[in-house]
PDB file of N, CA and C in Angstrom:
ATOM      1  N   MET S   1      -7.162  17.249  12.492  1.00  0.00           N
ATOM      2  CA  MET S   1      -6.371  16.031  12.385  1.00  0.00           C
ATOM      3  C   MET S   1      -7.221  14.846  12.834  1.00  0.00           C
ATOM      4  N   ASN S   2      -7.060  13.749  12.148  1.00  0.00           N
ATOM      5  CA  ASN S   2      -7.828  12.547  12.414  1.00  0.00           C
ATOM      6  C   ASN S   2      -7.336  11.859  13.687  1.00  0.00           C
ATOM      7  N   GLU S   3      -8.250  11.418  14.535  1.00  0.00           N
ATOM      8  CA  GLU S   3      -7.914  10.648  15.730  1.00  0.00           C
ATOM      9  C   GLU S   3      -8.022   9.174  15.361  1.00  0.00           C
ATOM     10  N   PHE S   4      -6.879   8.512  15.232  1.00  0.00           N
ATOM     11  CA  PHE S   4      -6.874   7.122  14.815  1.00  0.00           C
ATOM     12  C   PHE S   4      -7.116   6.228  16.030  1.00  0.00           C
ATOM     13  N   ILE S   5      -7.943   5.217  15.831  1.00  0.00           N
ATOM     14  CA  ILE S   5      -8.317   4.290  16.899  1.00  0.00           C
ATOM     15  C   ILE S   5      -7.702   2.928  16.604  1.00  0.00           C
ATOM     16  N   PHE S   6      -6.996   2.374  17.581  1.00  0.00           N
ATOM     17  CA  PHE S   6      -6.380   1.056  17.449  1.00  0.00           C
ATOM     18  C   PHE S   6      -7.106   0.077  18.360  1.00  0.00           C
ATOM     19  N   ASN S   7      -7.342  -1.143  17.881  1.00  0.00           N
ATOM     20  CA  ASN S   7      -8.036  -2.145  18.689  1.00  0.00           C
ATOM     21  C   ASN S   7      -7.077  -2.864  19.627  1.00  0.00           C
ATOM     22  N   ASN S   8      -7.561  -3.894  20.321  1.00  0.00           N
ATOM     23  CA  ASN S   8      -6.743  -4.648  21.286  1.00  0.00           C
ATOM     24  C   ASN S   8      -5.577  -5.379  20.634  1.00  0.00           C
ATOM     25  N   ASN S   9      -5.667  -5.617  19.332  1.00  0.00           N
ATOM     26  CA  ASN S   9      -4.583  -6.282  18.601  1.00  0.00           C
ATOM     27  C   ASN S   9      -3.641  -5.288  17.943  1.00  0.00           C
ATOM     28  N   ASN S  10      -3.766  -4.011  18.302  1.00  0.00           N
ATOM     29  CA  ASN S  10      -2.911  -2.928  17.798  1.00  0.00           C
ATOM     30  C   ASN S  10      -3.075  -2.659  16.311  1.00  0.00           C
ATOM     31  N   VAL S  11      -4.252  -2.915  15.767  1.00  0.00           N
ATOM     32  CA  VAL S  11      -4.541  -2.643  14.365  1.00  0.00           C
ATOM     33  C   VAL S  11      -5.492  -1.450  14.291  1.00  0.00           C
ATOM     34  N   CYS S  12      -5.209  -0.524  13.401  1.00  0.00           N
ATOM     35  CA  CYS S  12      -6.027   0.683  13.264  1.00  0.00           C
ATOM     36  C   CYS S  12      -7.393   0.349  12.662  1.00  0.00           C
ATOM     37  N   LEU S  13      -8.433   0.893  13.290  1.00  0.00           N
ATOM     38  CA  LEU S  13      -9.797   0.646  12.845  1.00  0.00           C
ATOM     39  C   LEU S  13     -10.317   1.694  11.861  1.00  0.00           C
ATOM     40  N   ASN S  14      -9.675   2.863  11.824  1.00  0.00           N
ATOM     41  CA  ASN S  14     -10.157   3.948  10.959  1.00  0.00           C
ATOM     42  C   ASN S  14      -9.016   4.652  10.216  1.00  0.00           C
ATOM     43  N   PRO S  15      -8.221   3.897   9.442  1.00  0.00           N
ATOM     44  CA  PRO S  15      -7.092   4.523   8.742  1.00  0.00           C
ATOM     45  C   PRO S  15      -7.541   5.398   7.579  1.00  0.00           C
ATOM     46  N   ASN S  16      -6.634   6.256   7.116  1.00  0.00           N
ATOM     47  CA  ASN S  16      -6.824   6.935   5.830  1.00  0.00           C
ATOM     48  C   ASN S  16      -6.648   5.871   4.751  1.00  0.00           C
ATOM     49  N   ARG S  17      -7.417   5.973   3.675  1.00  0.00           N
ATOM     50  CA  ARG S  17      -7.379   4.936   2.646  1.00  0.00           C
ATOM     51  C   ARG S  17      -7.233   5.531   1.247  1.00  0.00           C
ATOM     52  N   ILE S  18      -6.394   4.882   0.450  1.00  0.00           N
ATOM     53  CA  ILE S  18      -6.302   5.150  -0.979  1.00  0.00           C
ATOM     54  C   ILE S  18      -6.720   3.857  -1.658  1.00  0.00           C
ATOM     55  N   THR S  19      -7.766   3.917  -2.445  1.00  0.00           N
ATOM     56  CA  THR S  19      -8.303   2.720  -3.090  1.00  0.00           C
ATOM     57  C   THR S  19      -8.421   2.953  -4.590  1.00  0.00           C
ATOM     58  N   ARG S  20      -8.047   1.953  -5.348  1.00  0.00           N
ATOM     59  CA  ARG S  20      -8.230   1.975  -6.802  1.00  0.00           C
ATOM     60  C   ARG S  20      -8.834   0.641  -7.222  1.00  0.00           C
ATOM     61  N   LYS S  21      -9.801   0.698  -8.129  1.00  0.00           N
ATOM     62  CA  LYS S  21     -10.441  -0.509  -8.643  1.00  0.00           C
ATOM     63  C   LYS S  21     -10.302  -0.527 -10.148  1.00  0.00           C
ATOM     64  N   GLY S  22      -9.946  -1.686 -10.657  1.00  0.00           N
ATOM     65  CA  GLY S  22      -9.838  -1.867 -12.093  1.00  0.00           C
ATOM     66  C   GLY S  22     -11.031  -2.652 -12.584  1.00  0.00           C
ATOM     67  N   ASP S  23     -10.759  -3.789 -13.169  1.00  0.00           N
ATOM     68  CA  ASP S  23     -11.823  -4.671 -13.626  1.00  0.00           C
ATOM     69  C   ASP S  23     -12.540  -5.252 -12.411  1.00  0.00           C
ATOM     70  N   LYS S  24     -13.458  -6.167 -12.644  1.00  0.00           N
ATOM     71  CA  LYS S  24     -14.294  -6.638 -11.538  1.00  0.00           C
ATOM     72  C   LYS S  24     -13.521  -7.310 -10.410  1.00  0.00           C
ATOM     73  N   HIS S  25     -12.337  -7.843 -10.662  1.00  0.00           N
ATOM     74  CA  HIS S  25     -11.586  -8.522  -9.611  1.00  0.00           C
ATOM     75  C   HIS S  25     -10.313  -7.780  -9.196  1.00  0.00           C
ATOM     76  N   ASP S  26      -9.936  -6.743  -9.898  1.00  0.00           N
ATOM     77  CA  ASP S  26      -8.666  -6.059  -9.645  1.00  0.00           C
ATOM     78  C   ASP S  26      -8.878  -4.825  -8.782  1.00  0.00           C
ATOM     79  N   GLU S  27      -8.245  -4.820  -7.608  1.00  0.00           N
ATOM     80  CA  GLU S  27      -8.303  -3.639  -6.760  1.00  0.00           C
ATOM     81  C   GLU S  27      -7.173  -3.677  -5.745  1.00  0.00           C
ATOM     82  N   PHE S  28      -6.799  -2.497  -5.265  1.00  0.00           N
ATOM     83  CA  PHE S  28      -5.843  -2.432  -4.172  1.00  0.00           C
ATOM     84  C   PHE S  28      -6.216  -1.292  -3.241  1.00  0.00           C
ATOM     85  N   GLU S  29      -5.664  -1.374  -2.029  1.00  0.00           N
ATOM     86  CA  GLU S  29      -5.874  -0.324  -1.045  1.00  0.00           C
ATOM     87  C   GLU S  29      -4.586  -0.135  -0.261  1.00  0.00           C
ATOM     88  N   ILE S  30      -4.232   1.124  -0.056  1.00  0.00           N
ATOM     89  CA  ILE S  30      -3.113   1.482   0.814  1.00  0.00           C
ATOM     90  C   ILE S  30      -3.719   2.277   1.957  1.00  0.00           C
ATOM     91  N   SER S  31      -3.516   1.816   3.174  1.00  0.00           N
ATOM     92  CA  SER S  31      -4.075   2.506   4.334  1.00  0.00           C
ATOM     93  C   SER S  31      -2.937   3.035   5.198  1.00  0.00           C
ATOM     94  N   THR S  32      -3.167   4.208   5.800  1.00  0.00           N
ATOM     95  CA  THR S  32      -2.161   4.831   6.649  1.00  0.00           C
ATOM     96  C   THR S  32      -2.802   5.324   7.939  1.00  0.00           C
ATOM     97  N   ALA S  33      -1.993   5.360   8.991  1.00  0.00           N
ATOM     98  CA  ALA S  33      -2.442   5.900  10.272  1.00  0.00           C
ATOM     99  C   ALA S  33      -1.226   6.420  11.029  1.00  0.00           C
ATOM    100  N   GLU S  34      -1.472   7.380  11.898  1.00  0.00           N
ATOM    101  CA  GLU S  34      -0.406   8.008  12.674  1.00  0.00           C
ATOM    102  C   GLU S  34      -0.549   7.621  14.144  1.00  0.00           C
ATOM    103  N   HIS S  35       0.592   7.368  14.779  1.00  0.00           N
ATOM    104  CA  HIS S  35       0.628   7.079  16.215  1.00  0.00           C
ATOM    105  C   HIS S  35       1.906   7.676  16.788  1.00  0.00           C
ATOM    106  N   GLU S  36       1.750   8.575  17.738  1.00  0.00           N
ATOM    107  CA  GLU S  36       2.876   9.220  18.426  1.00  0.00           C
ATOM    108  C   GLU S  36       3.875   9.842  17.448  1.00  0.00           C
ATOM    109  N   GLY S  37       3.365  10.520  16.427  1.00  0.00           N
ATOM    110  CA  GLY S  37       4.223  11.232  15.484  1.00  0.00           C
ATOM    111  C   GLY S  37       4.813  10.398  14.371  1.00  0.00           C
ATOM    112  N   LYS S  38       4.546   9.120  14.340  1.00  0.00           N
ATOM    113  CA  LYS S  38       5.048   8.229  13.286  1.00  0.00           C
ATOM    114  C   LYS S  38       3.869   7.666  12.507  1.00  0.00           C
ATOM    115  N   TRP S  39       4.108   7.399  11.233  1.00  0.00           N
ATOM    116  CA  TRP S  39       3.072   6.887  10.352  1.00  0.00           C
ATOM    117  C   TRP S  39       3.304   5.423  10.030  1.00  0.00           C
ATOM    118  N   GLY S  40       2.219   4.681   9.923  1.00  0.00           N
ATOM    119  CA  GLY S  40       2.272   3.274   9.545  1.00  0.00           C
ATOM    120  C   GLY S  40       1.475   3.050   8.274  1.00  0.00           C
ATOM    121  N   VAL S  41       1.691   1.900   7.669  1.00  0.00           N
ATOM    122  CA  VAL S  41       1.029   1.573   6.405  1.00  0.00           C
ATOM    123  C   VAL S  41       0.512   0.143   6.438  1.00  0.00           C
ATOM    124  N   GLY S  42      -0.606  -0.054   5.792  1.00  0.00           N
ATOM    125  CA  GLY S  42      -1.165  -1.376   5.548  1.00  0.00           C
ATOM    126  C   GLY S  42      -1.521  -1.450   4.076  1.00  0.00           C
ATOM    127  N   VAL S  43      -1.481  -2.624   3.503  1.00  0.00           N
ATOM    128  CA  VAL S  43      -1.790  -2.777   2.085  1.00  0.00           C
ATOM    129  C   VAL S  43      -2.688  -3.992   1.869  1.00  0.00           C
ATOM    130  N   SER S  44      -3.440  -3.937   0.800  1.00  0.00           N
ATOM    131  CA  SER S  44      -4.190  -5.110   0.356  1.00  0.00           C
ATOM    132  C   SER S  44      -4.359  -5.012  -1.158  1.00  0.00           C
ATOM    133  N   TYR S  45      -4.383  -6.156  -1.788  1.00  0.00           N
ATOM    134  CA  TYR S  45      -4.692  -6.202  -3.216  1.00  0.00           C
ATOM    135  C   TYR S  45      -5.356  -7.526  -3.529  1.00  0.00           C
ATOM    136  N   PHE S  46      -6.197  -7.479  -4.535  1.00  0.00           N
ATOM    137  CA  PHE S  46      -6.885  -8.668  -5.008  1.00  0.00           C
ATOM    138  C   PHE S  46      -6.993  -8.560  -6.521  1.00  0.00           C
ATOM    139  N   TYR S  47      -6.682  -9.621  -7.199  1.00  0.00           N
ATOM    140  CA  TYR S  47      -6.869  -9.697  -8.641  1.00  0.00           C
ATOM    141  C   TYR S  47      -7.177 -11.137  -8.999  1.00  0.00           C
ATOM    142  N   HIS S  48      -7.415 -11.422 -10.244  1.00  0.00           N
ATOM    143  CA  HIS S  48      -7.956 -12.714 -10.642  1.00  0.00           C
ATOM    144  C   HIS S  48      -7.088 -13.915 -10.262  1.00  0.00           C
ATOM    145  N   LEU S  49      -5.816 -13.720  -9.956  1.00  0.00           N
ATOM    146  CA  LEU S  49      -4.948 -14.854  -9.598  1.00  0.00           C
ATOM    147  C   LEU S  49      -4.553 -14.906  -8.126  1.00  0.00           C
ATOM    148  N   GLY S  50      -4.972 -13.938  -7.329  1.00  0.00           N
ATOM    149  CA  GLY S  50      -4.604 -13.993  -5.924  1.00  0.00           C
ATOM    150  C   GLY S  50      -4.761 -12.660  -5.224  1.00  0.00           C
ATOM    151  N   GLY S  51      -4.057 -12.549  -4.107  1.00  0.00           N
ATOM    152  CA  GLY S  51      -4.108 -11.315  -3.349  1.00  0.00           C
ATOM    153  C   GLY S  51      -3.484 -11.484  -1.977  1.00  0.00           C
ATOM    154  N   MET S  52      -3.498 -10.415  -1.213  1.00  0.00           N
ATOM    155  CA  MET S  52      -3.003 -10.435   0.155  1.00  0.00           C
ATOM    156  C   MET S  52      -3.473  -9.173   0.852  1.00  0.00           C
ATOM    157  N   SER S  53      -3.423  -9.177   2.176  1.00  0.00           N
ATOM    158  CA  SER S  53      -3.897  -8.017   2.918  1.00  0.00           C
ATOM    159  C   SER S  53      -3.304  -8.000   4.321  1.00  0.00           C
ATOM    160  N   TYR S  54      -2.939  -6.808   4.793  1.00  0.00           N
ATOM    161  CA  TYR S  54      -2.658  -6.591   6.208  1.00  0.00           C
ATOM    162  C   TYR S  54      -2.924  -5.137   6.542  1.00  0.00           C
ATOM    163  N   GLY S  55      -3.365  -4.911   7.761  1.00  0.00           N
ATOM    164  CA  GLY S  55      -3.741  -3.572   8.189  1.00  0.00           C
ATOM    165  C   GLY S  55      -2.586  -2.801   8.798  1.00  0.00           C
ATOM    166  N   VAL S  56      -2.870  -1.569   9.199  1.00  0.00           N
ATOM    167  CA  VAL S  56      -1.883  -0.706   9.857  1.00  0.00           C
ATOM    168  C   VAL S  56      -1.816  -1.115  11.321  1.00  0.00           C
ATOM    169  N   SER S  57      -0.656  -1.558  11.762  1.00  0.00           N
ATOM    170  CA  SER S  57      -0.491  -1.911  13.167  1.00  0.00           C
ATOM    171  C   SER S  57       0.481  -0.945  13.832  1.00  0.00           C
ATOM    172  N   LEU S  58       0.441  -0.909  15.148  1.00  0.00           N
ATOM    173  CA  LEU S  58       1.347  -0.020  15.885  1.00  0.00           C
ATOM    174  C   LEU S  58       2.808  -0.345  15.585  1.00  0.00           C
ATOM    175  N   GLN S  59       3.124  -1.610  15.355  1.00  0.00           N
ATOM    176  CA  GLN S  59       4.503  -2.011  15.067  1.00  0.00           C
ATOM    177  C   GLN S  59       4.986  -1.473  13.730  1.00  0.00           C
ATOM    178  N   ARG S  60       4.059  -1.152  12.827  1.00  0.00           N
ATOM    179  CA  ARG S  60       4.454  -0.629  11.519  1.00  0.00           C
ATOM    180  C   ARG S  60       4.454   0.896  11.471  1.00  0.00           C
ATOM    181  N   CYS S  61       4.246   1.556  12.585  1.00  0.00           N
ATOM    182  CA  CYS S  61       4.257   3.031  12.626  1.00  0.00           C
ATOM    183  C   CYS S  61       5.706   3.499  12.779  1.00  0.00           C
ATOM    184  N   THR S  62       6.439   3.494  11.669  1.00  0.00           N
ATOM    185  CA  THR S  62       7.871   3.805  11.696  1.00  0.00           C
ATOM    186  C   THR S  62       8.280   4.906  10.728  1.00  0.00           C
ATOM    187  N   PHE S  63       7.340   5.440   9.972  1.00  0.00           N
ATOM    188  CA  PHE S  63       7.685   6.422   8.944  1.00  0.00           C
ATOM    189  C   PHE S  63       7.506   7.848   9.453  1.00  0.00           C
ATOM    190  N   GLU S  64       8.357   8.741   8.969  1.00  0.00           N
ATOM    191  CA  GLU S  64       8.345  10.135   9.412  1.00  0.00           C
ATOM    192  C   GLU S  64       7.164  10.919   8.856  1.00  0.00           C
ATOM    193  N   SER S  65       6.608  10.484   7.722  1.00  0.00           N
ATOM    194  CA  SER S  65       5.497  11.208   7.109  1.00  0.00           C
ATOM    195  C   SER S  65       4.517  10.220   6.486  1.00  0.00           C
ATOM    196  N   GLU S  66       3.314  10.711   6.237  1.00  0.00           N
ATOM    197  CA  GLU S  66       2.321   9.877   5.581  1.00  0.00           C
ATOM    198  C   GLU S  66       2.751   9.566   4.148  1.00  0.00           C
ATOM    199  N   THR S  67       3.362  10.513   3.487  1.00  0.00           N
ATOM    200  CA  THR S  67       3.840  10.294   2.116  1.00  0.00           C
ATOM    201  C   THR S  67       4.849   9.152   2.068  1.00  0.00           C
ATOM    202  N   ALA S  68       5.777   9.121   3.009  1.00  0.00           N
ATOM    203  CA  ALA S  68       6.774   8.039   3.059  1.00  0.00           C
ATOM    204  C   ALA S  68       6.088   6.695   3.270  1.00  0.00           C
ATOM    205  N   ALA S  69       5.063   6.667   4.114  1.00  0.00           N
ATOM    206  CA  ALA S  69       4.329   5.423   4.351  1.00  0.00           C
ATOM    207  C   ALA S  69       3.602   4.969   3.084  1.00  0.00           C
ATOM    208  N   ILE S  70       2.982   5.905   2.374  1.00  0.00           N
ATOM    209  CA  ILE S  70       2.276   5.576   1.131  1.00  0.00           C
ATOM    210  C   ILE S  70       3.249   5.035   0.085  1.00  0.00           C
ATOM    211  N   LEU S  71       4.382   5.683  -0.072  1.00  0.00           N
ATOM    212  CA  LEU S  71       5.378   5.218  -1.056  1.00  0.00           C
ATOM    213  C   LEU S  71       5.893   3.830  -0.701  1.00  0.00           C
ATOM    214  N   HIS S  72       6.040   3.546   0.578  1.00  0.00           N
ATOM    215  CA  HIS S  72       6.450   2.207   0.999  1.00  0.00           C
ATOM    216  C   HIS S  72       5.360   1.188   0.651  1.00  0.00           C
ATOM    217  N   GLY S  73       4.110   1.564   0.866  1.00  0.00           N
ATOM    218  CA  GLY S  73       3.002   0.678   0.501  1.00  0.00           C
ATOM    219  C   GLY S  73       2.977   0.374  -0.984  1.00  0.00           C
ATOM    220  N   VAL S  74       3.205   1.386  -1.815  1.00  0.00           N
ATOM    221  CA  VAL S  74       3.263   1.187  -3.266  1.00  0.00           C
ATOM    222  C   VAL S  74       4.403   0.230  -3.616  1.00  0.00           C
ATOM    223  N   SER S  75       5.542   0.419  -2.970  1.00  0.00           N
ATOM    224  CA  SER S  75       6.700  -0.453  -3.219  1.00  0.00           C
ATOM    225  C   SER S  75       6.386  -1.908  -2.857  1.00  0.00           C
ATOM    226  N   ILE S  76       5.734  -2.114  -1.736  1.00  0.00           N
ATOM    227  CA  ILE S  76       5.360  -3.475  -1.317  1.00  0.00           C
ATOM    228  C   ILE S  76       4.433  -4.109  -2.348  1.00  0.00           C
ATOM    229  N   LEU S  77       3.436  -3.358  -2.783  1.00  0.00           N
ATOM    230  CA  LEU S  77       2.502  -3.896  -3.769  1.00  0.00           C
ATOM    231  C   LEU S  77       3.204  -4.234  -5.083  1.00  0.00           C
ATOM    232  N   ARG S  78       4.082  -3.363  -5.532  1.00  0.00           N
ATOM    233  CA  ARG S  78       4.815  -3.646  -6.777  1.00  0.00           C
ATOM    234  C   ARG S  78       5.652  -4.919  -6.642  1.00  0.00           C
ATOM    235  N   GLN S  79       6.321  -5.096  -5.503  1.00  0.00           N
ATOM    236  CA  GLN S  79       7.137  -6.292  -5.288  1.00  0.00           C
ATOM    237  C   GLN S  79       6.278  -7.550  -5.348  1.00  0.00           C
ATOM    238  N   HIS S  80       5.141  -7.539  -4.660  1.00  0.00           N
ATOM    239  CA  HIS S  80       4.267  -8.711  -4.656  1.00  0.00           C
ATOM    240  C   HIS S  80       3.723  -9.010  -6.049  1.00  0.00           C
ATOM    241  N   LEU S  81       3.325  -7.974  -6.758  1.00  0.00           N
ATOM    242  CA  LEU S  81       2.784  -8.195  -8.100  1.00  0.00           C
ATOM    243  C   LEU S  81       3.848  -8.690  -9.072  1.00  0.00           C
ATOM    244  N   CYS S  82       5.076  -8.212  -8.938  1.00  0.00           N
ATOM    245  CA  CYS S  82       6.166  -8.695  -9.798  1.00  0.00           C
ATOM    246  C   CYS S  82       6.455 -10.162  -9.523  1.00  0.00           C
ATOM    247  N   ARG S  83       6.438 -10.553  -8.239  1.00  0.00           N
ATOM    248  CA  ARG S  83       6.664 -11.964  -7.901  1.00  0.00           C
ATOM    249  C   ARG S  83       5.596 -12.863  -8.502  1.00  0.00           C
ATOM    250  N   GLN S  84       4.389 -12.345  -8.607  1.00  0.00           N
ATOM    251  CA  GLN S  84       3.291 -13.140  -9.159  1.00  0.00           C
ATOM    252  C   GLN S  84       3.145 -12.950 -10.667  1.00  0.00           C
ATOM    253  N   LYS S  85       4.149 -12.323 -11.266  1.00  0.00           N
ATOM    254  CA  LYS S  85       4.187 -12.100 -12.713  1.00  0.00           C
ATOM    255  C   LYS S  85       2.948 -11.327 -13.191  1.00  0.00           C
ATOM    256  N   ALA S  86       2.565 -10.326 -12.404  1.00  0.00           N
ATOM    257  CA  ALA S  86       1.395  -9.509 -12.733  1.00  0.00           C
ATOM    258  C   ALA S  86       1.797  -8.079 -13.066  1.00  0.00           C
ATOM    259  N   LYS S  87       3.055  -7.883 -13.479  1.00  0.00           N
ATOM    260  CA  LYS S  87       3.528  -6.524 -13.743  1.00  0.00           C
ATOM    261  C   LYS S  87       2.723  -5.830 -14.843  1.00  0.00           C
ATOM    262  N   GLY S  88       2.244  -6.552 -15.824  1.00  0.00           N
ATOM    263  CA  GLY S  88       1.482  -5.939 -16.907  1.00  0.00           C
ATOM    264  C   GLY S  88      -0.011  -5.844 -16.634  1.00  0.00           C
ATOM    265  N   SER S  89      -0.440  -6.251 -15.451  1.00  0.00           N
ATOM    266  CA  SER S  89      -1.868  -6.289 -15.155  1.00  0.00           C
ATOM    267  C   SER S  89      -2.437  -4.893 -14.928  1.00  0.00           C
ATOM    268  N   LYS S  90      -3.746  -4.792 -14.967  1.00  0.00           N
ATOM    269  CA  LYS S  90      -4.437  -3.522 -14.730  1.00  0.00           C
ATOM    270  C   LYS S  90      -4.137  -2.990 -13.327  1.00  0.00           C
ATOM    271  N   ILE S  91      -4.071  -3.867 -12.347  1.00  0.00           N
ATOM    272  CA  ILE S  91      -3.819  -3.432 -10.973  1.00  0.00           C
ATOM    273  C   ILE S  91      -2.430  -2.792 -10.854  1.00  0.00           C
ATOM    274  N   TYR S  92      -1.455  -3.337 -11.566  1.00  0.00           N
ATOM    275  CA  TYR S  92      -0.110  -2.753 -11.543  1.00  0.00           C
ATOM    276  C   TYR S  92      -0.132  -1.363 -12.175  1.00  0.00           C
ATOM    277  N   GLN S  93      -0.882  -1.215 -13.256  1.00  0.00           N
ATOM    278  CA  GLN S  93      -1.006   0.089 -13.908  1.00  0.00           C
ATOM    279  C   GLN S  93      -1.683   1.111 -12.999  1.00  0.00           C
ATOM    280  N   LEU S  94      -2.647   0.671 -12.202  1.00  0.00           N
ATOM    281  CA  LEU S  94      -3.340   1.575 -11.285  1.00  0.00           C
ATOM    282  C   LEU S  94      -2.414   2.128 -10.206  1.00  0.00           C
ATOM    283  N   LEU S  95      -1.368   1.375  -9.857  1.00  0.00           N
ATOM    284  CA  LEU S  95      -0.392   1.871  -8.874  1.00  0.00           C
ATOM    285  C   LEU S  95       0.289   3.141  -9.365  1.00  0.00           C
ATOM    286  N   ASN S  96       0.451   3.261 -10.686  1.00  0.00           N
ATOM    287  CA  ASN S  96       1.090   4.455 -11.240  1.00  0.00           C
ATOM    288  C   ASN S  96       0.258   5.712 -11.030  1.00  0.00           C
ATOM    289  N   GLU S  97      -1.036   5.572 -10.766  1.00  0.00           N
ATOM    290  CA  GLU S  97      -1.862   6.731 -10.437  1.00  0.00           C
ATOM    291  C   GLU S  97      -1.497   7.300  -9.071  1.00  0.00           C
ATOM    292  N   VAL S  98      -1.050   6.442  -8.179  1.00  0.00           N
ATOM    293  CA  VAL S  98      -0.670   6.868  -6.832  1.00  0.00           C
ATOM    294  C   VAL S  98       0.772   7.359  -6.815  1.00  0.00           C
ATOM    295  N   ALA S  99       1.660   6.587  -7.411  1.00  0.00           N
ATOM    296  CA  ALA S  99       3.084   6.949  -7.462  1.00  0.00           C
ATOM    297  C   ALA S  99       3.657   6.405  -8.760  1.00  0.00           C
ATOM    298  N   PRO S 100       3.920   7.266  -9.742  1.00  0.00           N
ATOM    299  CA  PRO S 100       4.457   6.796 -11.022  1.00  0.00           C
ATOM    300  C   PRO S 100       5.786   6.067 -10.844  1.00  0.00           C
ATOM    301  N   GLU S 101       5.916   4.980 -11.582  1.00  0.00           N
ATOM    302  CA  GLU S 101       7.160   4.223 -11.559  1.00  0.00           C
ATOM    303  C   GLU S 101       8.228   5.038 -12.270  1.00  0.00           C
ATOM    304  N   THR S 102       9.369   5.184 -11.655  1.00  0.00           N
ATOM    305  CA  THR S 102      10.436   5.989 -12.249  1.00  0.00           C
ATOM    306  C   THR S 102      11.258   5.147 -13.209  1.00  0.00           C
ATOM    307  N   LEU S 103      11.803   5.787 -14.189  1.00  0.00           N
ATOM    308  CA  LEU S 103      12.653   5.135 -15.177  1.00  0.00           C
ATOM    309  C   LEU S 103      14.080   5.167 -14.676  1.00  0.00           C
ATOM    310  N   GLN S 104      14.703   4.005 -14.547  1.00  0.00           N
ATOM    311  CA  GLN S 104      16.079   3.920 -14.085  1.00  0.00           C
ATOM    312  C   GLN S 104      17.008   3.963 -15.297  1.00  0.00           C
ATOM    313  N   LEU S 105      17.851   4.971 -15.367  1.00  0.00           N
ATOM    314  CA  LEU S 105      18.799   5.097 -16.458  1.00  0.00           C
ATOM    315  C   LEU S 105      20.176   4.621 -16.016  1.00  0.00           C
ATOM    316  N   SER S 106      20.904   4.068 -16.941  1.00  0.00           N
ATOM    317  CA  SER S 106      22.234   3.589 -16.650  1.00  0.00           C
ATOM    318  C   SER S 106      23.210   4.184 -17.681  1.00  0.00           C
ATOM    319  N   LEU S 107      24.397   4.512 -17.226  1.00  0.00           N
ATOM    320  CA  LEU S 107      25.408   5.024 -18.139  1.00  0.00           C
ATOM    321  C   LEU S 107      26.159   3.913 -18.830  1.00  0.00           C
ATOM    322  N   PHE S 108      26.104   2.705 -18.296  1.00  0.00           N
ATOM    323  CA  PHE S 108      26.861   1.601 -18.863  1.00  0.00           C
ATOM    324  C   PHE S 108      25.963   0.448 -19.209  1.00  0.00           C
TER     325      PHE S 108
END
């Protein structure tokens, strides 16, 4: 098991990382770390129109499993990309490699 190290600002210095790169400017990373039995997530993405980033902090270690933390990270990235009207971008498509977007069916 990995021994995660947190700095004085409570940010993990050696998280597990999932990284995908598209074209020269499109990439994202989902990072996870465990503290006292709970998992936290950090996300970053960059593409030709913008980006954002934050690391795994002790305050974000609230998930029961690493999988739950990763799925939350994917959800955050999808929300940000939709707000920036980047749903059809290569970076959005790369998220489906980590967690495929489910099809919502309606009866009405």
